[in-house]
Amino acid sequence: LGQQAAEAGGQVEVLAGNHDDFLISFLTDRVGAGRADAFETCRQGGYDGLLELGRFGSLSLQSAVRNYDTLAPPEQEQAWQQLKAERASILATMRTDPTGRELLETITKMKLVTEHDDTLFTHTNPTNEMMELLVRDPSMSIKEVLARVNSAYRAGLKALLIDDTEPDSSYADMQNLFLNTDNRSNLPDSTIALRLKAKGVNAILHGHTDDGVERDHGLDAVGAGRLGAGRHHRQRADRHHQIGALALEDARQGLADE
């Protein structure tokens, strides 16, 4: 797909989401974003995608994963527990198996946030903390800040998945900031919206949204645009709010009043 996009004059960028974080956190035996237990979240939530890692496990685990849908509930639970027990050996196998290695290296190329033209793209709701990080240093452009954020995240992924070393603390900081899907109500205020506008950001395109959608009135008022996307989201995907002159004037007036 990436090659086809390049030939057509475009590009493909892969943004990490919470389910990617489940897989990474499980493989590396770490807590996920928001201190989530990746294994239990997937097992109890029926996110069977994690079971696909069983292809790099023992023969018995591979068989259980291939036939998972035909297994009785106790046998399905046994498959989950076997996956957990083989976690360390699965990651070790992936590091040496050509297919597994390619998958790990692909994961280490994921980004947390990117921008094209005047639009930011990220997986979860844009929160005050996320957007404040992007505008905090007035001497840095959005591109420079995003490069720093994504570099820290990618370096942590490489340390964990490829090098088998502990990542810098900035990895967990970026992980929790951009992949915690339980932090959905703290949305950019008017001050941050204006600072984003000043740096050339007119809209934010994001995916994972279930809660807080109806409370998202502040973004409309100050114009920090957003467009929800995703097959299981209740966001109205046909609304793409740009930062408009009237909205900016309202925000400026609010700042003046303060």
PDB file of C-alpha atoms in Angstrom:
ATOM      1  CA  LEU A   1       0.000   0.000   0.000  1.00  0.00           C
ATOM      2  CA  GLY A   2       2.840   2.363   0.840  1.00  0.00           C
ATOM      3  CA  GLN A   3       4.471   1.737  -2.527  1.00  0.00           C
ATOM      4  CA  GLN A   4       1.191   2.272  -4.364  1.00  0.00           C
ATOM      5  CA  ALA A   5       0.640   5.531  -2.500  1.00  0.00           C
ATOM      6  CA  ALA A   6       4.150   6.741  -3.318  1.00  0.00           C
ATOM      7  CA  GLU A   7       3.666   5.943  -6.996  1.00  0.00           C
ATOM      8  CA  ALA A   8       0.488   8.038  -6.939  1.00  0.00           C
ATOM      9  CA  GLY A   9       2.271  10.941  -5.268  1.00  0.00           C
ATOM     10  CA  GLY A  10       0.974  10.237  -1.766  1.00  0.00           C
ATOM     11  CA  GLN A  11       2.176   8.445   1.343  1.00  0.00           C
ATOM     12  CA  VAL A  12       0.970   6.057   4.043  1.00  0.00           C
ATOM     13  CA  GLU A  13       1.540   6.827   7.683  1.00  0.00           C
ATOM     14  CA  VAL A  14       0.583   4.427  10.478  1.00  0.00           C
ATOM     15  CA  LEU A  15      -0.648   5.971  13.711  1.00  0.00           C
ATOM     16  CA  ALA A  16      -0.545   3.920  16.896  1.00  0.00           C
ATOM     17  CA  GLY A  17      -3.853   3.304  18.623  1.00  0.00           C
ATOM     18  CA  ASN A  18      -4.943   1.729  21.891  1.00  0.00           C
ATOM     19  CA  HIS A  19      -5.167  -1.775  20.405  1.00  0.00           C
ATOM     20  CA  ASP A  20      -1.591  -1.467  19.161  1.00  0.00           C
ATOM     21  CA  ASP A  21      -0.703  -0.478  22.700  1.00  0.00           C
ATOM     22  CA  PHE A  22      -2.442  -3.624  23.986  1.00  0.00           C
ATOM     23  CA  LEU A  23      -0.248  -5.793  21.757  1.00  0.00           C
ATOM     24  CA  ILE A  24       2.983  -3.956  22.585  1.00  0.00           C
ATOM     25  CA  SER A  25       2.284  -3.875  26.322  1.00  0.00           C
ATOM     26  CA  PHE A  26       1.398  -7.571  26.364  1.00  0.00           C
ATOM     27  CA  LEU A  27       4.504  -8.611  24.433  1.00  0.00           C
ATOM     28  CA  THR A  28       6.781  -6.560  26.669  1.00  0.00           C
ATOM     29  CA  ASP A  29       4.971  -7.436  29.914  1.00  0.00           C
ATOM     30  CA  ARG A  30       4.280  -3.806  30.795  1.00  0.00           C
ATOM     31  CA  VAL A  31       1.164  -1.902  31.818  1.00  0.00           C
ATOM     32  CA  GLY A  32      -0.575  -0.192  28.947  1.00  0.00           C
ATOM     33  CA  ALA A  33      -1.538   3.437  28.549  1.00  0.00           C
ATOM     34  CA  GLY A  34      -3.629   4.570  31.484  1.00  0.00           C
ATOM     35  CA  ARG A  35      -2.162   1.629  33.451  1.00  0.00           C
ATOM     36  CA  ALA A  36      -4.339  -0.834  31.574  1.00  0.00           C
ATOM     37  CA  ASP A  37      -3.738  -4.583  31.915  1.00  0.00           C
ATOM     38  CA  ALA A  38      -3.400  -5.410  28.221  1.00  0.00           C
ATOM     39  CA  PHE A  39      -3.910  -9.148  28.574  1.00  0.00           C
ATOM     40  CA  GLU A  40      -7.011  -8.948  30.760  1.00  0.00           C
ATOM     41  CA  THR A  41      -8.473  -6.113  28.709  1.00  0.00           C
ATOM     42  CA  CYS A  42      -8.230  -8.231  25.553  1.00  0.00           C
ATOM     43  CA  ARG A  43      -9.268 -11.522  27.177  1.00  0.00           C
ATOM     44  CA  GLN A  44     -12.293 -10.108  28.966  1.00  0.00           C
ATOM     45  CA  GLY A  45     -13.253  -7.742  26.162  1.00  0.00           C
ATOM     46  CA  GLY A  46     -13.167 -10.415  23.485  1.00  0.00           C
ATOM     47  CA  TYR A  47     -10.381  -8.718  21.515  1.00  0.00           C
ATOM     48  CA  ASP A  48      -9.230 -11.917  19.883  1.00  0.00           C
ATOM     49  CA  GLY A  49      -6.625 -10.186  17.728  1.00  0.00           C
ATOM     50  CA  LEU A  50      -4.057 -10.666  20.472  1.00  0.00           C
ATOM     51  CA  LEU A  51      -4.374 -14.417  19.948  1.00  0.00           C
ATOM     52  CA  GLU A  52      -2.792 -14.023  16.513  1.00  0.00           C
ATOM     53  CA  LEU A  53       0.542 -13.809  18.311  1.00  0.00           C
ATOM     54  CA  GLY A  54       0.065 -17.516  18.978  1.00  0.00           C
ATOM     55  CA  ARG A  55       1.426 -18.220  15.497  1.00  0.00           C
ATOM     56  CA  PHE A  56       4.868 -17.568  16.997  1.00  0.00           C
ATOM     57  CA  GLY A  57       4.240 -19.898  19.941  1.00  0.00           C
ATOM     58  CA  SER A  58       4.429 -23.632  20.512  1.00  0.00           C
ATOM     59  CA  LEU A  59       2.784 -26.074  18.128  1.00  0.00           C
ATOM     60  CA  SER A  60      -0.046 -26.681  20.563  1.00  0.00           C
ATOM     61  CA  LEU A  61      -0.702 -22.946  20.879  1.00  0.00           C
ATOM     62  CA  GLN A  62      -0.602 -22.521  17.109  1.00  0.00           C
ATOM     63  CA  SER A  63      -3.208 -25.269  16.782  1.00  0.00           C
ATOM     64  CA  ALA A  64      -5.418 -23.729  19.461  1.00  0.00           C
ATOM     65  CA  VAL A  65      -5.287 -20.338  17.769  1.00  0.00           C
ATOM     66  CA  ARG A  66      -6.077 -21.755  14.326  1.00  0.00           C
ATOM     67  CA  ASN A  67      -9.105 -23.626  15.677  1.00  0.00           C
ATOM     68  CA  TYR A  68     -10.115 -21.084  18.315  1.00  0.00           C
ATOM     69  CA  ASP A  69     -13.617 -20.463  16.963  1.00  0.00           C
ATOM     70  CA  THR A  70     -14.442 -24.173  17.149  1.00  0.00           C
ATOM     71  CA  LEU A  71     -13.218 -24.621  20.726  1.00  0.00           C
ATOM     72  CA  ALA A  72     -15.514 -24.919  23.716  1.00  0.00           C
ATOM     73  CA  PRO A  73     -15.326 -21.978  26.197  1.00  0.00           C
ATOM     74  CA  PRO A  74     -13.024 -23.844  28.654  1.00  0.00           C
ATOM     75  CA  GLU A  75     -10.626 -24.657  25.818  1.00  0.00           C
ATOM     76  CA  GLN A  76     -10.721 -21.049  24.596  1.00  0.00           C
ATOM     77  CA  GLU A  77      -9.801 -19.897  28.084  1.00  0.00           C
ATOM     78  CA  GLN A  78      -6.975 -22.429  28.099  1.00  0.00           C
ATOM     79  CA  ALA A  79      -5.693 -20.930  24.834  1.00  0.00           C
ATOM     80  CA  TRP A  80      -5.634 -17.476  26.391  1.00  0.00           C
ATOM     81  CA  GLN A  81      -3.737 -18.709  29.430  1.00  0.00           C
ATOM     82  CA  GLN A  82      -1.266 -20.586  27.256  1.00  0.00           C
ATOM     83  CA  LEU A  83      -0.687 -17.415  25.239  1.00  0.00           C
ATOM     84  CA  LYS A  84       0.093 -15.558  28.454  1.00  0.00           C
ATOM     85  CA  ALA A  85       2.438 -18.287  29.653  1.00  0.00           C
ATOM     86  CA  GLU A  86       4.365 -18.232  26.373  1.00  0.00           C
ATOM     87  CA  ARG A  87       4.588 -14.451  26.128  1.00  0.00           C
ATOM     88  CA  ALA A  88       8.369 -14.192  26.625  1.00  0.00           C
ATOM     89  CA  SER A  89       9.189 -17.003  24.221  1.00  0.00           C
ATOM     90  CA  ILE A  90       6.815 -15.567  21.617  1.00  0.00           C
ATOM     91  CA  LEU A  91       8.664 -12.244  21.638  1.00  0.00           C
ATOM     92  CA  ALA A  92      12.018 -14.029  21.500  1.00  0.00           C
ATOM     93  CA  THR A  93      10.835 -16.027  18.495  1.00  0.00           C
ATOM     94  CA  MET A  94       9.546 -12.931  16.755  1.00  0.00           C
ATOM     95  CA  ARG A  95      12.945 -11.278  17.054  1.00  0.00           C
ATOM     96  CA  THR A  96      14.568 -14.073  15.028  1.00  0.00           C
ATOM     97  CA  ASP A  97      11.738 -15.271  12.789  1.00  0.00           C
ATOM     98  CA  PRO A  98      11.744 -13.283   9.487  1.00  0.00           C
ATOM     99  CA  THR A  99       7.997 -12.666   9.551  1.00  0.00           C
ATOM    100  CA  GLY A 100       7.985 -11.818  13.230  1.00  0.00           C
ATOM    101  CA  ARG A 101      10.974  -9.530  12.883  1.00  0.00           C
ATOM    102  CA  GLU A 102       9.336  -7.690  10.010  1.00  0.00           C
ATOM    103  CA  LEU A 103       6.211  -7.181  12.109  1.00  0.00           C
ATOM    104  CA  LEU A 104       8.211  -5.831  15.054  1.00  0.00           C
ATOM    105  CA  GLU A 105      10.156  -3.463  12.829  1.00  0.00           C
ATOM    106  CA  THR A 106       6.929  -2.240  11.247  1.00  0.00           C
ATOM    107  CA  ILE A 107       5.530  -1.513  14.698  1.00  0.00           C
ATOM    108  CA  THR A 108       8.603   0.552  15.599  1.00  0.00           C
ATOM    109  CA  LYS A 109       7.835   2.878  12.675  1.00  0.00           C
ATOM    110  CA  MET A 110       4.407   3.889  13.988  1.00  0.00           C
ATOM    111  CA  LYS A 111       3.717   7.485  14.949  1.00  0.00           C
ATOM    112  CA  LEU A 112       1.557   8.958  17.676  1.00  0.00           C
ATOM    113  CA  VAL A 113       0.575  12.124  15.868  1.00  0.00           C
ATOM    114  CA  THR A 114       1.235  13.655  12.475  1.00  0.00           C
ATOM    115  CA  GLU A 115       0.181  16.640  10.399  1.00  0.00           C
ATOM    116  CA  HIS A 116      -0.522  17.365   6.780  1.00  0.00           C
ATOM    117  CA  ASP A 117      -1.258  20.842   5.501  1.00  0.00           C
ATOM    118  CA  ASP A 118      -3.211  22.495   8.332  1.00  0.00           C
ATOM    119  CA  THR A 119      -4.600  19.314   9.948  1.00  0.00           C
ATOM    120  CA  LEU A 120      -3.346  17.229  12.867  1.00  0.00           C
ATOM    121  CA  PHE A 121      -4.021  13.479  12.909  1.00  0.00           C
ATOM    122  CA  THR A 122      -4.030  11.364  16.066  1.00  0.00           C
ATOM    123  CA  HIS A 123      -5.906   8.379  17.465  1.00  0.00           C
ATOM    124  CA  THR A 124      -7.622   9.630  20.603  1.00  0.00           C
ATOM    125  CA  ASN A 125      -9.434  12.802  21.576  1.00  0.00           C
ATOM    126  CA  PRO A 126      -7.194  15.867  21.523  1.00  0.00           C
ATOM    127  CA  THR A 127      -6.781  16.785  25.182  1.00  0.00           C
ATOM    128  CA  ASN A 128      -5.433  19.942  26.786  1.00  0.00           C
ATOM    129  CA  GLU A 129      -2.280  18.067  27.811  1.00  0.00           C
ATOM    130  CA  MET A 130      -1.644  16.754  24.295  1.00  0.00           C
ATOM    131  CA  MET A 131      -2.181  20.103  22.614  1.00  0.00           C
ATOM    132  CA  GLU A 132      -0.270  22.042  25.263  1.00  0.00           C
ATOM    133  CA  LEU A 133       2.758  19.868  24.552  1.00  0.00           C
ATOM    134  CA  LEU A 134       2.547  20.817  20.874  1.00  0.00           C
ATOM    135  CA  VAL A 135       2.413  24.579  21.461  1.00  0.00           C
ATOM    136  CA  ARG A 136       4.507  24.902  24.638  1.00  0.00           C
ATOM    137  CA  ASP A 137       7.748  26.022  22.951  1.00  0.00           C
ATOM    138  CA  PRO A 138       7.070  29.112  20.806  1.00  0.00           C
ATOM    139  CA  SER A 139      10.434  28.702  19.066  1.00  0.00           C
ATOM    140  CA  MET A 140       9.526  25.277  17.636  1.00  0.00           C
ATOM    141  CA  SER A 141       7.252  24.626  14.681  1.00  0.00           C
ATOM    142  CA  ILE A 142       4.544  21.985  14.815  1.00  0.00           C
ATOM    143  CA  LYS A 143       6.644  19.774  12.540  1.00  0.00           C
ATOM    144  CA  GLU A 144       9.609  20.014  14.912  1.00  0.00           C
ATOM    145  CA  VAL A 145       7.530  19.178  17.970  1.00  0.00           C
ATOM    146  CA  LEU A 146       5.841  16.233  16.264  1.00  0.00           C
ATOM    147  CA  ALA A 147       9.228  14.913  15.169  1.00  0.00           C
ATOM    148  CA  ARG A 148      10.396  15.013  18.790  1.00  0.00           C
ATOM    149  CA  VAL A 149       7.236  13.287  20.082  1.00  0.00           C
ATOM    150  CA  ASN A 150       7.328  10.535  17.478  1.00  0.00           C
ATOM    151  CA  SER A 151      11.079  10.058  17.843  1.00  0.00           C
ATOM    152  CA  ALA A 152      10.730   9.474  21.590  1.00  0.00           C
ATOM    153  CA  TYR A 153       7.926   6.967  21.039  1.00  0.00           C
ATOM    154  CA  ARG A 154       9.719   5.109  18.256  1.00  0.00           C
ATOM    155  CA  ALA A 155      12.948   4.938  20.244  1.00  0.00           C
ATOM    156  CA  GLY A 156      11.016   3.359  23.108  1.00  0.00           C
ATOM    157  CA  LEU A 157       9.384   0.824  20.801  1.00  0.00           C
ATOM    158  CA  LYS A 158      12.756  -0.160  19.369  1.00  0.00           C
ATOM    159  CA  ALA A 159      14.279  -0.533  22.823  1.00  0.00           C
ATOM    160  CA  LEU A 160      11.439  -2.766  24.005  1.00  0.00           C
ATOM    161  CA  LEU A 161      10.697  -4.845  20.923  1.00  0.00           C
ATOM    162  CA  ILE A 162      14.031  -5.111  19.124  1.00  0.00           C
ATOM    163  CA  ASP A 163      16.848  -4.362  21.560  1.00  0.00           C
ATOM    164  CA  ASP A 164      15.321  -5.910  24.706  1.00  0.00           C
ATOM    165  CA  THR A 165      16.329  -2.879  26.788  1.00  0.00           C
ATOM    166  CA  GLU A 166      14.478  -0.424  28.999  1.00  0.00           C
ATOM    167  CA  PRO A 167      13.190   2.645  27.164  1.00  0.00           C
ATOM    168  CA  ASP A 168      13.753   6.217  28.234  1.00  0.00           C
ATOM    169  CA  SER A 169      11.050   7.590  30.542  1.00  0.00           C
ATOM    170  CA  SER A 170       9.799   9.773  27.698  1.00  0.00           C
ATOM    171  CA  TYR A 171       8.359   6.651  26.053  1.00  0.00           C
ATOM    172  CA  ALA A 172       5.868   6.051  28.860  1.00  0.00           C
ATOM    173  CA  ASP A 173       5.083   9.769  28.975  1.00  0.00           C
ATOM    174  CA  MET A 174       4.180   9.839  25.280  1.00  0.00           C
ATOM    175  CA  GLN A 175       2.371   6.491  25.515  1.00  0.00           C
ATOM    176  CA  ASN A 176       0.089   7.683  28.301  1.00  0.00           C
ATOM    177  CA  LEU A 177      -0.440  11.107  26.805  1.00  0.00           C
ATOM    178  CA  PHE A 178      -1.519   9.970  23.341  1.00  0.00           C
ATOM    179  CA  LEU A 179      -2.928   6.451  23.835  1.00  0.00           C
ATOM    180  CA  ASN A 180      -4.986   6.666  27.023  1.00  0.00           C
ATOM    181  CA  THR A 181      -8.521   6.353  25.652  1.00  0.00           C
ATOM    182  CA  ASP A 182     -10.117   6.984  29.064  1.00  0.00           C
ATOM    183  CA  ASN A 183      -9.009  10.626  28.981  1.00  0.00           C
ATOM    184  CA  ARG A 184     -11.697  12.006  26.682  1.00  0.00           C
ATOM    185  CA  SER A 185     -13.399  14.885  28.428  1.00  0.00           C
ATOM    186  CA  ASN A 186     -10.438  17.227  28.859  1.00  0.00           C
ATOM    187  CA  LEU A 187     -10.559  18.946  25.470  1.00  0.00           C
ATOM    188  CA  PRO A 188      -8.573  21.965  24.220  1.00  0.00           C
ATOM    189  CA  ASP A 189      -9.664  25.270  25.681  1.00  0.00           C
ATOM    190  CA  SER A 190      -9.854  28.577  23.820  1.00  0.00           C
ATOM    191  CA  THR A 191      -6.318  29.629  24.731  1.00  0.00           C
ATOM    192  CA  ILE A 192      -4.783  26.471  23.298  1.00  0.00           C
ATOM    193  CA  ALA A 193      -7.018  26.671  20.232  1.00  0.00           C
ATOM    194  CA  LEU A 194      -5.662  30.119  19.471  1.00  0.00           C
ATOM    195  CA  ARG A 195      -2.078  28.970  19.952  1.00  0.00           C
ATOM    196  CA  LEU A 196      -2.675  26.041  17.613  1.00  0.00           C
ATOM    197  CA  LYS A 197      -4.118  28.417  15.045  1.00  0.00           C
ATOM    198  CA  ALA A 198      -1.054  30.628  15.377  1.00  0.00           C
ATOM    199  CA  LYS A 199       1.103  27.624  14.491  1.00  0.00           C
ATOM    200  CA  GLY A 200      -0.972  26.872  11.414  1.00  0.00           C
ATOM    201  CA  VAL A 201      -3.278  24.143  12.793  1.00  0.00           C
ATOM    202  CA  ASN A 202      -6.862  24.610  11.663  1.00  0.00           C
ATOM    203  CA  ALA A 203      -8.328  21.143  12.234  1.00  0.00           C
ATOM    204  CA  ILE A 204      -7.775  17.905  14.135  1.00  0.00           C
ATOM    205  CA  LEU A 205      -8.727  14.550  12.640  1.00  0.00           C
ATOM    206  CA  HIS A 206      -8.931  11.765  15.195  1.00  0.00           C
ATOM    207  CA  GLY A 207     -10.497   8.396  15.652  1.00  0.00           C
ATOM    208  CA  HIS A 208     -11.235   6.661  18.924  1.00  0.00           C
ATOM    209  CA  THR A 209     -14.202   8.491  20.458  1.00  0.00           C
ATOM    210  CA  ASP A 210     -17.087   7.068  22.445  1.00  0.00           C
ATOM    211  CA  ASP A 211     -17.453   9.200  25.569  1.00  0.00           C
ATOM    212  CA  GLY A 212     -17.609  12.942  25.860  1.00  0.00           C
ATOM    213  CA  VAL A 213     -18.867  13.582  22.335  1.00  0.00           C
ATOM    214  CA  GLU A 214     -21.929  15.543  23.406  1.00  0.00           C
ATOM    215  CA  ARG A 215     -19.816  17.553  25.854  1.00  0.00           C
ATOM    216  CA  ASP A 216     -17.498  18.633  23.063  1.00  0.00           C
ATOM    217  CA  HIS A 217     -19.088  22.055  22.646  1.00  0.00           C
ATOM    218  CA  GLY A 218     -16.005  24.077  23.472  1.00  0.00           C
ATOM    219  CA  LEU A 219     -14.240  22.962  20.326  1.00  0.00           C
ATOM    220  CA  ASP A 220     -17.092  24.209  18.164  1.00  0.00           C
ATOM    221  CA  ALA A 221     -17.136  27.500  20.019  1.00  0.00           C
ATOM    222  CA  VAL A 222     -13.437  28.261  19.695  1.00  0.00           C
ATOM    223  CA  GLY A 223     -12.943  26.481  16.398  1.00  0.00           C
ATOM    224  CA  ALA A 224     -10.397  23.766  17.181  1.00  0.00           C
ATOM    225  CA  GLY A 225     -11.737  21.611  14.390  1.00  0.00           C
ATOM    226  CA  ARG A 226     -12.266  17.881  14.647  1.00  0.00           C
ATOM    227  CA  LEU A 227     -13.686  15.064  12.603  1.00  0.00           C
ATOM    228  CA  GLY A 228     -14.383  11.719  14.230  1.00  0.00           C
ATOM    229  CA  ALA A 229     -13.703   8.573  12.244  1.00  0.00           C
ATOM    230  CA  GLY A 230     -14.000   4.846  12.886  1.00  0.00           C
ATOM    231  CA  ARG A 231     -16.464   2.026  12.506  1.00  0.00           C
ATOM    232  CA  HIS A 232     -17.578   1.951  16.165  1.00  0.00           C
ATOM    233  CA  HIS A 233     -17.658   5.646  16.947  1.00  0.00           C
ATOM    234  CA  ARG A 234     -20.740   7.709  17.652  1.00  0.00           C
ATOM    235  CA  GLN A 235     -19.027  10.869  16.444  1.00  0.00           C
ATOM    236  CA  ARG A 236     -20.850  12.698  13.653  1.00  0.00           C
ATOM    237  CA  ALA A 237     -18.312  12.015  10.929  1.00  0.00           C
ATOM    238  CA  ASP A 238     -19.806  14.480   8.462  1.00  0.00           C
ATOM    239  CA  ARG A 239     -18.822  17.556  10.486  1.00  0.00           C
ATOM    240  CA  HIS A 240     -15.392  19.047   9.966  1.00  0.00           C
ATOM    241  CA  HIS A 241     -15.155  22.258  11.990  1.00  0.00           C
ATOM    242  CA  GLN A 242     -12.595  24.762  10.739  1.00  0.00           C
ATOM    243  CA  ILE A 243     -11.250  27.584  12.853  1.00  0.00           C
ATOM    244  CA  GLY A 244     -13.377  30.460  11.599  1.00  0.00           C
ATOM    245  CA  ALA A 245     -13.092  34.207  12.012  1.00  0.00           C
ATOM    246  CA  LEU A 246     -16.169  34.505  14.226  1.00  0.00           C
ATOM    247  CA  ALA A 247     -15.067  31.640  16.462  1.00  0.00           C
ATOM    248  CA  LEU A 248     -11.617  33.170  16.839  1.00  0.00           C
ATOM    249  CA  GLU A 249     -13.113  36.550  17.644  1.00  0.00           C
ATOM    250  CA  ASP A 250     -15.231  34.937  20.374  1.00  0.00           C
ATOM    251  CA  ALA A 251     -12.146  33.231  21.791  1.00  0.00           C
ATOM    252  CA  ARG A 252     -10.112  36.436  21.705  1.00  0.00           C
ATOM    253  CA  GLN A 253     -12.903  38.272  23.483  1.00  0.00           C
ATOM    254  CA  GLY A 254     -12.953  35.580  26.141  1.00  0.00           C
ATOM    255  CA  LEU A 255      -9.224  35.992  26.706  1.00  0.00           C
ATOM    256  CA  ALA A 256      -9.603  39.765  26.891  1.00  0.00           C
ATOM    257  CA  ASP A 257     -12.342  39.416  29.496  1.00  0.00           C
ATOM    258  CA  GLU A 258     -10.036  37.256  31.600  1.00  0.00           C
TER     259      GLU A 258
END
